Amino acid sequence: MSLLRFKVVKEASDRKPVEVNLPSERPERYYGEAVFNREKMFEYLPKKTYDQLVSAIDNKQPISREVADSVAEGMKKWAIDNGARHYTHWFHPLTGGTAEKHDGFIEHDGKGGVVEEFDGKLLVQQEPDASSFPNGGIRNTFEARGYSAWDISSPVFIINKTLCIPTIFISYTGEALDFKTPLLRALNAVDKAAADVARMFDKDVKHVYSYLGWEQEYFLVDEALYNARPDLVLTGRTLMGHESAKNQQLEDHYFGAIPSRVEAFMLDLEIECHKLGIPARTRHNEVAPNQFELAPIFEETNLANDHNLLLMSVMNEVGRRHNFRVLLHEKPFAGINGSGKHNNWSLGTDTGTLLFAPGKTPRENLRFVTFFANVMAAVHRHNALLKASISSATNAHRLGANEAPPAIISIFTGKQIADILSKLETSTEDELITFGGKEGIDMGVAQIPEIMLDNTDRNRTSPFAFTGNRFEFRAVGSSANCASAMIAINAAVADQLKQFKAKVDARVEREESLYHAILEEVKALLVESKPIHFDGNGYSEEWKEEAARRGLDCETSVPKIFDAYLRPESVKMFADAGVFTEFELKARNEVKWETYTKKIQIEARVLGDLALNHILPVATRYQSMLVDNLVKLKSLFPGTKGDALTSVDLQIIERMSEHMRIIKEETEKMVNARKSANRIENEREKAIAYHDNVVPAMEIIRYHIDKLELMVDNEMWPLPKYREMLFIR
């Protein structure tokens, strides 16, 4: 193994950047060329069909079978013209990834040949096997039927010569088996509830849209080094490995010069993104070595989520072309920052107004404060649920680790807004709400213009921070489907806005003015939600104690965090918003507990194999060499001199023996704990057993393996080390 290790390390260090085949045109010329967008629709569809389809998309209405047939014909012609040979319904099962089954554009012609066929029936609906995906008991193995149905609001696209049709995925009995169905329900709920409130300020508002701007963090590892690490291959993270002497402590990687190999990868990835209509715009080095980020322009939430899932798939393919493996695990390396996927979330009207942006008039500012206060109230009431929406076995390694938001949900507002909200909360009369404009800083250098300050700073320790005209949900994990967090926040805010509207209407019916009614209800929400407001250091121990006193959810066990989905207030909220039934929630929690167990189970098996079959044999062999050397020294230098010469070796041998003993014992304990947990039938209790008994044993085993890594001869160590994996040359 040592020869293999040095071979792959040398192979990785000798690599040169892969040449990227740059398009001759500027990005605006080829942007969206693989997407059946409105430009392609207009070209390939009859004018009547185009108008009916666009109207259905804009007004959230179904289309007729006649229109579907016409769309399918035009879509097929466009796809074939662009080299597509197959089509697939592309959906988001509860695995967290995407799924697709490819069918060719062919059917018997009755003469021994085939004809190209694709009609409205094939476009609109398909029948994947619903029992073979996670379903939480909704479908039995012998009850396989499920349906995928076309989501007309997300454009179809071509990838690898296959026409991909974004769809929802439901069971034969109508329950959602995916992320897109409840996301669309949540977006419809917040559209209706927010529009009802927005019309209090602007009667022309018809719809409110949810917007999402994700920031995708990821690691790159040379493919040869990746393949030499069974833990990376099988679990997505390193289950052992002592940190490098140099990692991120000099803070020299963040926003630093991008390595040439990585820049070639990024450029290739951006080109592929732009062809697929993904508006990738920002790229940079992240904090940890080998860690990077890609961020797009904001989009409507459903489309943005589709694009993020598509990106994660494309990243892997492009990475392979450049001899990289993309790591989307939240914590692939210990001792350095993990990866998140910040979800910048906002609401805007069809009249062009961002509802979380302070305005220029008191009326606009009242609208801003109204929506701001309702978000605070929703996050306060459902802080445990929001934490559950971003929790997973993988994200647990990152949250609360002094590098990412704590495992306690709070809202950061910034001083200016906090002061205004505090003043408003205690005011006794109707006051005009005003926000100061941007202030400038004169740098005192002639060639540097005045720097304008925003009305909020950034708080990197806050899991849910207001950042100017949006909220940044920073706790979302890098490998997660954004829909999970977006379902929770949009549904919770929709429910809260619906309650707010009802209370304001009741006040107006009692002959209060609309302005006064809104203001009084906003004040009540600000008082109620004060515990969720925290602008301080979320990493501090003092905050954990303070959060508990405030009544915020401080649970850290992921299996128990999932309980928040089944609390009565959560069940009622989702049901009232039309997002989930109680049956669907229970099924999804079964999937969450089962997935947690399986991920830890796989990691434990891999760790046990590596410990017993890779690490201990090498450590034993090196220890034998030390013992042999010690015996020889003793024979050459008997007495006191020999004791002095061999004392260091003897100490190393003793320390190694202790580490090896503990590794053996803890591995046996871990295996027994796993076997014991596997006998538990209840999925929740099984997940808790894995969390409480298996995970701690894994941490102990890792600690002692990492100690051995520093003691065993470098040439003998079987796995690529952190210092070899974390610095792309």
XYZ file of C-alpha atoms in Angstrom:
729
model
C 0.000 0.000 0.000
C 2.863 2.413 0.688
C 4.089 2.088 -2.902
C 0.560 2.783 -4.137
C 0.286 5.801 -1.873
C 3.486 7.385 -3.093
C 2.571 6.574 -6.681
C -0.819 8.312 -6.452
C 0.636 11.284 -4.567
C 3.216 11.777 -7.294
C 0.585 11.306 -9.988
C -1.570 13.988 -8.364
C 1.306 16.451 -7.921
C 2.460 16.045 -11.538
C -0.919 16.845 -13.104
C -1.256 19.848 -15.373
C -4.456 21.831 -16.011
C -6.790 20.235 -18.552
C -7.290 22.492 -21.559
C -10.849 23.806 -21.747
C -12.557 23.962 -25.137
C -13.801 27.550 -24.945
C -16.837 28.528 -27.042
C -16.039 31.148 -29.645
C -19.073 33.243 -28.662
C -19.672 35.326 -25.552
C -21.817 33.668 -22.813
C -24.988 35.503 -23.839
C -24.799 33.763 -27.227
C -24.777 30.189 -25.893
C -26.550 30.767 -22.562
C -29.507 28.383 -22.271
C -28.773 26.617 -25.570
C -29.576 23.248 -23.920
C -32.860 24.536 -22.431
C -36.317 24.557 -24.005
C -36.883 28.119 -22.824
C -39.379 30.643 -24.155
C -37.160 31.529 -27.079
C -37.076 27.851 -28.179
C -40.786 27.463 -27.421
C -41.585 30.394 -29.687
C -39.461 28.876 -32.457
C -40.702 25.268 -32.249
C -44.332 25.623 -31.118
C -47.353 26.881 -33.047
C -48.236 30.438 -31.985
C -51.490 29.330 -30.354
C -49.759 26.552 -28.399
C -46.990 28.915 -27.308
C -49.498 31.487 -26.015
C -51.516 28.851 -24.139
C -48.418 27.292 -22.545
C -46.918 30.647 -21.469
C -50.275 31.719 -20.045
C -50.544 28.468 -18.081
C -47.017 28.914 -16.689
C -47.523 32.562 -15.730
C -50.950 32.006 -14.180
C -50.168 28.636 -12.559
C -52.858 26.797 -14.506
C -52.994 23.263 -15.995
C -52.828 22.659 -19.734
C -55.202 20.569 -21.847
C -54.253 17.268 -23.487
C -54.489 18.956 -26.884
C -51.936 21.594 -25.835
C -49.730 18.887 -24.290
C -49.686 16.951 -27.575
C -48.698 20.058 -29.490
C -45.983 20.947 -26.971
C -44.629 17.383 -27.041
C -44.325 17.463 -30.832
C -42.376 20.712 -30.805
C -40.287 19.638 -27.855
C -39.381 16.360 -29.570
C -38.319 18.160 -32.757
C -36.131 20.572 -30.774
C -34.587 17.725 -28.771
C -33.800 15.614 -31.851
C -32.440 18.655 -33.679
C -30.017 19.018 -30.759
C -28.872 15.406 -30.780
C -31.154 13.921 -28.097
C -31.995 10.229 -28.514
C -33.867 9.633 -25.252
C -36.180 11.411 -22.849
C -36.676 11.035 -19.110
C -38.836 12.329 -16.308
C -36.327 13.983 -13.948
C -37.505 14.042 -10.334
C -36.265 14.479 -6.756
C -36.961 11.374 -4.650
C -36.355 11.293 -0.906
C -32.809 10.038 -1.481
C -31.790 13.713 -1.599
C -30.539 13.442 -5.184
C -32.272 13.144 -8.537
C -33.683 10.187 -10.452
C -34.239 9.421 -14.116
C -35.292 6.517 -16.354
C -34.426 6.942 -20.027
C -36.757 5.952 -22.896
C -35.982 6.260 -26.590
C -38.061 8.305 -29.037
C -39.153 5.131 -30.842
C -42.239 2.969 -31.346
C -43.117 0.116 -33.751
C -44.302 1.303 -37.145
C -46.200 -1.940 -37.869
C -43.896 -2.769 -40.780
C -40.968 -4.238 -38.898
C -39.336 -0.873 -38.274
C -39.711 1.998 -35.838
C -40.892 5.596 -35.907
C -39.975 8.501 -33.640
C -42.773 9.078 -31.145
C -43.338 11.436 -28.216
C -46.841 12.682 -27.431
C -48.574 14.625 -24.693
C -49.307 11.505 -22.657
C -45.614 10.597 -22.462
C -44.688 14.205 -21.697
C -47.201 14.808 -18.938
C -47.128 11.541 -16.965
C -44.921 8.495 -16.415
C -44.945 5.549 -14.001
C -41.700 5.016 -12.020
C -41.510 2.261 -9.393
C -42.632 3.903 -6.145
C -41.616 1.030 -3.864
C -37.927 1.176 -4.795
C -37.419 4.713 -3.495
C -37.556 5.804 0.169
C -41.217 6.188 1.089
C -41.497 5.668 4.836
C -43.983 2.815 4.478
C -46.351 4.585 2.080
C -45.765 1.852 -0.505
C -45.077 -1.832 0.079
C -42.603 -3.689 -2.121
C -45.468 -5.472 -3.867
C -47.307 -2.145 -4.380
C -44.991 -0.587 -6.899
C -47.097 1.914 -8.811
C -46.220 5.614 -8.547
C -46.507 8.580 -10.888
C -44.280 11.376 -12.124
C -46.021 14.421 -13.620
C -44.571 17.308 -15.613
C -43.855 20.578 -13.764
C -44.521 23.125 -16.521
C -42.980 25.941 -14.464
C -39.452 24.498 -14.753
C -38.104 24.315 -18.330
C -36.957 21.006 -19.795
C -33.312 20.639 -20.766
C -30.920 18.323 -22.590
C -27.962 16.721 -20.865
C -25.849 13.901 -22.291
C -28.145 13.590 -25.322
C -31.197 13.023 -23.107
C -34.234 15.291 -22.874
C -34.876 15.828 -19.138
C -38.392 16.799 -18.070
C -38.655 18.173 -14.481
C -41.502 16.400 -12.701
C -43.109 15.766 -9.363
C -43.245 12.201 -7.977
C -46.259 10.896 -6.044
C -47.583 7.535 -4.877
C -50.516 5.650 -6.392
C -52.597 6.937 -3.462
C -51.548 10.564 -4.002
C -48.927 11.160 -1.288
C -45.802 13.118 -2.187
C -42.709 10.916 -2.513
C -40.358 13.726 -3.504
C -39.155 17.214 -2.578
C -40.659 19.131 -5.499
C -44.325 18.398 -4.730
C -44.308 19.872 -1.200
C -42.028 22.698 -2.358
C -44.558 23.720 -5.008
C -47.319 23.474 -2.411
C -45.343 25.676 0.005
C -44.624 28.220 -2.738
C -48.317 28.360 -3.645
C -49.181 28.844 0.026
C -46.743 31.723 0.528
C -47.847 33.263 -2.780
C -51.474 33.428 -1.668
C -50.835 34.462 1.955
C -48.163 37.048 1.143
C -50.158 38.511 -1.743
C -53.149 38.991 0.560
C -50.968 40.994 2.963
C -49.093 42.842 0.189
C -52.403 44.078 -1.240
C -52.909 46.029 1.999
C -50.165 48.305 0.635
C -50.550 47.886 -3.135
C -53.862 46.746 -4.580
C -52.215 45.889 -7.918
C -50.312 42.912 -6.472
C -51.562 39.602 -7.869
C -48.734 37.230 -6.941
C -45.786 37.018 -4.561
C -42.783 34.961 -5.618
C -40.232 33.261 -3.416
C -36.647 33.785 -4.539
C -33.577 31.722 -3.729
C -29.898 32.376 -4.220
C -27.805 29.429 -3.073
C -24.060 29.496 -2.461
C -22.593 26.060 -3.165
C -19.416 25.234 -1.223
C -17.397 22.161 -2.149
C -13.981 20.512 -1.905
C -11.853 19.202 -4.747
C -9.548 16.211 -4.357
C -7.326 14.689 -7.011
C -9.019 11.563 -8.334
C -5.985 9.330 -7.747
C -5.819 10.332 -4.069
C -9.584 9.950 -3.754
C -9.454 6.392 -5.111
C -6.737 5.502 -2.594
C -9.039 6.468 0.298
C -11.808 3.839 0.753
C -13.513 6.073 3.314
C -13.848 8.940 0.804
C -15.104 6.603 -1.906
C -17.730 4.920 0.268
C -18.827 7.681 2.670
C -17.809 10.991 1.118
C -15.616 11.929 4.076
C -12.354 10.889 5.720
C -13.085 8.732 8.752
C -9.492 9.149 9.949
C -6.546 11.402 9.294
C -4.430 13.684 11.432
C -4.665 17.324 10.483
C -1.861 18.834 8.445
C 0.719 21.002 10.195
C -0.482 23.766 7.884
C -4.149 23.948 7.052
C -6.211 27.140 7.230
C -4.619 28.855 10.232
C -2.836 31.490 8.102
C -6.141 32.363 6.384
C -4.225 32.581 3.115
C -6.529 30.407 0.998
C -9.736 32.448 1.390
C -10.243 34.631 -1.705
C -6.675 33.783 -2.728
C -5.409 33.166 -6.246
C -7.271 30.187 -7.699
C -4.927 27.291 -8.593
C -4.607 26.867 -12.363
C -6.006 23.305 -12.346
C -8.997 24.479 -10.340
C -9.551 27.538 -12.512
C -9.668 25.306 -15.602
C -12.281 23.143 -13.858
C -14.294 26.212 -12.812
C -14.281 27.642 -16.323
C -15.431 24.344 -17.817
C -18.148 24.084 -15.159
C -19.384 27.631 -15.798
C -19.681 26.956 -19.537
C -21.737 23.811 -18.873
C -23.888 25.721 -16.370
C -24.577 28.546 -18.782
C -25.565 26.139 -21.559
C -28.079 24.615 -19.115
C -29.449 28.013 -18.107
C -27.852 27.972 -14.639
C -26.807 31.609 -14.028
C -23.454 30.828 -12.368
C -21.716 34.117 -11.661
C -19.432 34.007 -8.592
C -16.467 31.741 -7.908
C -13.721 31.921 -5.295
C -11.487 30.050 -2.876
C -13.218 29.305 0.423
C -11.637 29.275 3.899
C -10.289 25.722 3.997
C -7.579 24.471 1.631
C -9.041 22.781 -1.454
C -12.421 24.357 -0.642
C -14.227 26.534 -3.176
C -17.580 28.183 -3.819
C -19.907 28.781 -6.760
C -22.904 31.094 -6.561
C -25.520 32.070 -9.178
C -27.809 35.036 -9.725
C -31.036 34.748 -7.690
C -33.956 32.895 -9.306
C -37.491 31.850 -8.457
C -37.156 29.212 -5.736
C -38.473 26.172 -7.611
C -36.224 26.831 -10.604
C -33.259 27.709 -8.382
C -33.636 24.421 -6.550
C -33.791 22.469 -9.818
C -30.664 24.269 -10.951
C -28.788 23.463 -7.745
C -29.569 19.760 -8.033
C -28.557 19.837 -11.687
C -25.354 21.653 -10.771
C -24.356 19.002 -8.235
C -24.698 16.364 -10.933
C -22.820 18.389 -13.550
C -20.027 19.212 -11.080
C -19.205 15.541 -10.661
C -19.074 14.945 -14.400
C -16.913 18.006 -15.116
C -14.680 17.155 -12.166
C -13.909 13.736 -13.630
C -12.831 15.397 -16.881
C -10.254 17.342 -14.886
C -9.102 14.361 -12.776
C -10.874 15.745 -9.716
C -13.499 14.346 -7.411
C -15.975 16.882 -6.051
C -16.741 16.413 -2.353
C -20.137 17.772 -1.319
C -20.073 16.208 2.149
C -20.482 18.828 4.865
C -17.314 17.731 6.679
C -14.952 15.692 4.507
C -11.872 16.647 6.561
C -11.528 17.067 10.326
C -9.799 20.119 11.756
C -10.746 22.505 8.931
C -13.972 24.211 7.909
C -16.765 22.151 6.447
C -19.047 23.133 3.581
C -22.465 24.713 3.654
C -24.963 25.896 1.079
C -26.202 29.280 2.240
C -29.791 29.796 1.105
C -30.450 33.493 0.457
C -34.232 33.718 0.568
C -36.517 36.600 -0.305
C -40.071 37.426 -1.357
C -41.074 39.767 -4.173
C -44.294 40.852 -5.841
C -45.267 40.629 -9.494
C -45.186 44.447 -9.464
C -41.425 44.382 -8.890
C -41.255 45.076 -5.152
C -38.886 43.188 -2.842
C -40.829 42.775 0.382
C -37.731 42.601 2.601
C -36.239 45.863 1.332
C -36.758 49.076 3.344
C -38.503 51.723 1.258
C -38.320 55.472 0.718
C -41.718 56.356 2.201
C -43.347 55.580 5.569
C -45.929 53.395 3.781
C -43.214 51.334 2.090
C -41.362 51.028 5.375
C -44.504 49.851 7.148
C -44.796 47.145 4.491
C -41.178 46.157 5.097
C -41.626 46.057 8.886
C -44.833 44.061 8.472
C -43.177 41.296 6.495
C -40.035 41.418 8.624
C -42.029 40.998 11.844
C -44.019 38.115 10.386
C -40.818 36.317 9.381
C -39.447 36.805 12.901
C -42.647 35.393 14.363
C -42.644 32.398 12.004
C -38.997 31.593 12.751
C -39.603 31.989 16.481
C -42.646 29.727 16.540
C -41.022 27.103 14.347
C -37.328 27.398 15.241
C -37.136 23.691 16.090
C -38.748 22.784 12.765
C -36.332 24.983 10.796
C -33.437 23.259 12.536
C -34.940 19.877 11.673
C -35.241 20.952 8.028
C -31.448 21.313 7.724
C -30.377 18.472 10.025
C -28.774 15.274 8.780
C -26.091 12.782 9.705
C -23.640 14.677 7.499
C -24.541 18.259 8.484
C -24.237 17.307 12.167
C -20.435 17.312 11.778
C -20.514 20.965 10.725
C -23.162 22.735 12.794
C -22.002 24.194 16.076
C -18.344 23.513 15.287
C -17.186 27.170 15.543
C -17.010 27.376 11.771
C -20.700 27.356 10.911
C -23.943 28.467 12.523
C -24.720 26.956 15.918
C -27.355 24.254 16.259
C -29.714 26.906 17.665
C -31.871 28.957 15.321
C -31.821 32.729 15.860
C -32.246 35.839 13.701
C -29.630 38.548 13.198
C -31.071 41.955 12.242
C -28.199 44.430 12.485
C -28.062 47.503 14.723
C -30.042 50.007 12.656
C -33.013 47.718 12.125
C -32.816 46.394 15.684
C -32.988 49.972 17.037
C -35.980 50.839 14.848
C -37.837 47.648 15.753
C -37.156 48.250 19.447
C -38.449 51.817 19.212
C -41.500 50.680 17.274
C -42.224 47.923 19.760
C -42.554 50.394 22.656
C -44.182 53.296 20.828
C -47.568 54.411 22.147
C -48.831 56.199 19.035
C -48.791 55.782 15.301
C -45.357 56.930 14.177
C -43.793 57.328 10.777
C -41.251 54.567 10.189
C -38.043 55.837 8.628
C -34.745 54.173 7.849
C -31.506 56.052 7.399
C -29.905 55.856 3.984
C -26.489 54.427 3.395
C -23.721 56.216 5.255
C -20.339 56.854 3.693
C -16.800 56.375 4.959
C -14.183 58.795 3.663
C -10.938 56.830 3.389
C -8.854 59.993 3.187
C -7.198 58.790 -0.004
C -7.862 60.901 -3.094
C -8.126 58.058 -5.584
C -10.480 55.983 -3.383
C -14.174 56.968 -3.626
C -16.394 57.235 -0.583
C -17.429 53.749 0.604
C -21.155 53.379 1.256
C -22.223 51.241 4.225
C -25.296 48.996 4.140
C -27.912 49.225 6.880
C -26.841 45.823 8.238
C -23.490 44.180 8.841
C -22.965 40.451 8.299
C -22.936 38.029 11.218
C -21.239 34.810 10.180
C -22.298 33.069 13.390
C -26.015 33.582 12.769
C -27.966 30.714 11.181
C -30.700 33.043 9.862
C -29.366 36.516 9.169
C -30.972 39.552 7.554
C -28.537 40.855 4.943
C -30.172 43.881 3.363
C -33.107 42.709 1.240
C -33.156 39.012 2.069
C -32.569 36.484 4.809
C -29.564 34.196 4.589
C -30.308 30.715 5.937
C -26.688 29.764 6.583
C -27.298 26.435 8.303
C -28.186 24.483 5.142
C -25.663 21.708 4.390
C -23.621 21.535 1.193
C -25.018 18.153 0.094
C -28.629 18.986 0.966
C -31.587 19.465 -1.311
C -32.440 23.162 -0.782
C -36.120 22.238 -0.965
C -36.124 20.875 2.582
C -35.260 24.271 4.092
C -37.366 26.182 1.561
C -40.441 24.051 2.266
C -40.177 24.760 5.988
C -39.560 28.520 5.811
C -42.097 29.258 3.074
C -44.793 27.144 4.727
C -44.155 28.658 8.168
C -44.214 32.219 6.821
C -47.352 31.504 4.788
C -49.125 30.207 7.881
C -47.986 33.207 9.919
C -49.051 35.748 7.279
C -52.460 34.095 7.037
C -52.946 34.494 10.796
C -51.694 38.085 10.657
C -54.139 39.005 7.887
C -57.054 37.544 9.839
C -56.162 39.571 12.952
C -55.756 42.795 10.997
C -59.095 42.226 9.247
C -60.768 41.667 12.615
C -59.387 44.973 13.898
C -60.551 46.835 10.778
C -64.026 45.370 11.203
C -64.006 46.954 14.678
C -63.539 50.307 12.884
C -59.814 50.676 13.449
C -57.873 52.277 10.619
C -55.908 49.854 8.461
C -52.627 51.623 9.309
C -53.266 51.414 13.054
C -54.441 47.792 12.849
C -51.317 46.739 10.975
C -49.046 48.653 13.339
C -50.590 47.178 16.475
C -50.338 43.631 15.170
C -46.727 44.233 14.110
C -45.904 45.479 17.630
C -47.455 42.366 19.125
C -45.352 40.145 16.848
C -42.152 42.025 17.726
C -42.785 41.536 21.440
C -43.674 37.881 20.992
C -40.639 37.081 18.849
C -37.974 38.909 20.882
C -36.377 35.613 22.033
C -35.418 34.726 18.448
C -33.501 38.008 17.933
C -29.782 37.689 18.670
C -27.044 39.825 17.140
C -24.134 38.511 19.204
C -21.609 35.683 18.889
C -23.517 32.482 18.189
C -20.421 30.396 18.890
C -20.156 31.400 22.546
C -21.080 29.127 25.445
C -22.944 32.062 26.979
C -25.335 32.118 24.007
C -26.151 28.430 24.427
C -27.142 29.101 28.031
C -29.050 32.251 27.091
C -30.888 30.481 24.250
C -32.071 27.796 26.653
C -33.373 30.458 29.028
C -35.225 32.061 26.122
C -36.976 28.783 25.372
C -35.310 28.179 22.008
C -34.729 24.620 20.894
C -31.193 23.531 21.868
C -31.392 19.812 21.001
C -28.213 18.477 19.360
C -29.148 14.832 18.700
C -30.168 14.670 15.032
C -32.666 11.799 15.455
C -34.402 13.755 18.229
C -34.263 17.011 16.252
C -36.424 15.323 13.598
C -39.216 15.061 16.215
C -40.006 18.711 15.483
C -41.769 17.663 12.270
C -44.341 15.710 14.296
C -45.056 18.290 16.981
C -48.739 19.270 16.979
C -47.958 22.843 15.917
C -45.905 21.596 12.953
C -48.519 19.091 11.849
C -51.229 21.761 12.024
C -49.122 24.370 10.236
C -48.257 22.072 7.313
C -51.848 20.852 7.044
C -53.313 24.385 7.118
C -50.822 25.483 4.445
C -51.715 22.451 2.314
C -48.093 21.271 2.189
C -48.101 17.943 4.044
C -50.704 15.684 5.562
C -49.900 14.117 8.912
C -49.511 10.769 7.131
C -46.911 12.254 4.773
C -45.013 13.830 7.664
C -44.853 10.560 9.564
C -43.654 8.720 6.465
C -40.966 11.320 5.799
C -39.691 11.120 9.347
C -39.409 7.364 8.973
C -37.231 8.038 5.929
C -35.142 10.603 7.837
C -34.472 8.218 10.739
C -33.737 5.323 8.407
C -31.359 7.427 6.298
C -29.530 8.645 9.402
C -29.072 5.052 10.587
C -27.857 3.809 7.219
C -25.286 6.576 6.822
C -23.792 5.936 10.261
C -23.997 2.184 9.666
C -21.987 2.461 6.441
C -19.399 4.707 8.086
C -19.022 2.306 11.017
C -18.507 -0.660 8.698
C -15.905 1.192 6.644
C -14.095 2.423 9.750
C -14.035 -1.063 11.257
C -12.619 -2.511 8.043
C -9.921 0.161 7.748
C -8.973 -0.107 11.413
C -8.623 -3.903 11.468
C -7.383 -4.578 7.924
C -5.330 -1.497 7.052
C -4.177 0.450 10.103
C -3.506 -2.211 12.764
C -1.509 -4.546 10.461
C 0.769 -1.657 9.423
C 1.116 -0.437 12.997
C 1.927 -3.960 14.165
C 4.542 -4.340 11.459
C 6.204 -1.059 12.401
C 6.049 -1.917 16.092
C 7.765 -5.235 15.336
C 10.544 -3.319 13.595
C 10.972 -1.157 16.693
C 11.027 -4.216 18.929
C 13.607 -5.876 16.701
C 15.736 -2.722 16.791
C 15.378 -2.512 20.567
C 16.507 -6.126 21.063
C 19.521 -5.581 18.823
C 20.532 -2.418 20.668
C 20.197 -4.210 23.992
C 22.457 -6.996 22.778
C 25.041 -4.514 21.487
C 24.906 -2.194 24.485
C 23.955 -4.141 27.625
C 23.369 -2.469 30.954
C 22.736 1.231 31.611
C 23.953 2.445 28.221
C 21.613 0.067 26.422
C 18.708 1.181 28.613
C 19.402 4.826 27.706
C 19.625 4.082 23.986
C 16.396 2.095 23.930
C 14.270 4.167 26.302
C 12.653 6.256 23.508
C 11.865 3.202 21.394
C 10.406 1.484 24.427
C 8.126 4.452 25.126
C 6.927 4.492 21.510
C 6.279 0.750 21.621
C 4.276 1.113 24.830
C 2.237 4.061 23.505
C 1.559 2.239 20.262
C 0.435 -0.848 22.164
C -2.006 1.257 24.167
C -3.455 2.935 21.056
C -3.752 -0.418 19.280
C -5.401 -2.038 22.304
C -8.020 0.718 22.493
C -8.649 0.561 18.722
C -9.290 -3.181 18.937
C -11.527 -2.873 21.995
C -13.522 0.093 20.681
C -13.953 -1.514 17.269
C -15.425 -4.568 18.961
C -17.681 -2.311 21.063
C -18.746 -0.432 17.942
C -19.599 -3.655 16.110
C -21.603 -4.926 19.093
C -23.389 -1.571 19.445
C -24.273 -1.695 15.782
C -25.604 -5.239 16.048
C -27.618 -4.321 19.100
C -29.095 -1.253 17.379
C -29.950 -3.273 14.274
C -32.252 -5.463 16.353
C -34.411 -2.438 17.201
C -37.477 -2.336 14.938
C -38.601 1.230 15.655
C -36.700 3.493 13.225
C -36.529 6.436 15.624
C -35.189 4.363 18.496
C -32.707 2.656 16.172
C -31.398 6.023 14.951
C -31.048 7.237 18.537
C -29.107 4.072 19.421
C -26.725 4.684 16.524
C -26.296 8.313 17.615
C -25.754 7.510 21.290
C -23.687 4.324 21.057
C -22.093 3.892 17.622
C -20.978 7.453 16.871
C -19.052 7.926 20.162
C -17.143 4.666 19.558
C -16.230 5.858 16.059
C -14.831 9.093 17.467
C -12.656 7.203 19.951
C -11.341 4.866 17.255
C -10.491 7.809 15.029
C -8.647 9.615 17.811
C -6.311 6.689 18.411
C -5.772 5.966 14.704
C -4.796 9.607 14.198
C -2.288 9.282 17.034
C -0.787 6.200 15.381
C -0.445 8.133 12.114
C 2.051 10.439 13.839
C 4.045 7.486 15.169
C 4.208 4.979 12.318
C 6.922 5.322 9.665
C 5.624 7.696 6.968
C 6.636 5.294 4.190
C 4.527 2.532 5.728
C 1.307 4.482 6.334
C -1.252 2.990 3.914
C -3.558 5.958 3.196
C -2.889 9.381 1.622
C -2.504 11.933 4.400
C -4.191 15.302 4.811
C -1.050 17.207 3.844
C -1.020 15.255 0.569
C -4.720 15.657 -0.247
C -5.394 19.243 0.765
C -3.032 21.254 -1.381
C -3.661 21.204 -5.127
C -0.553 22.039 -7.082
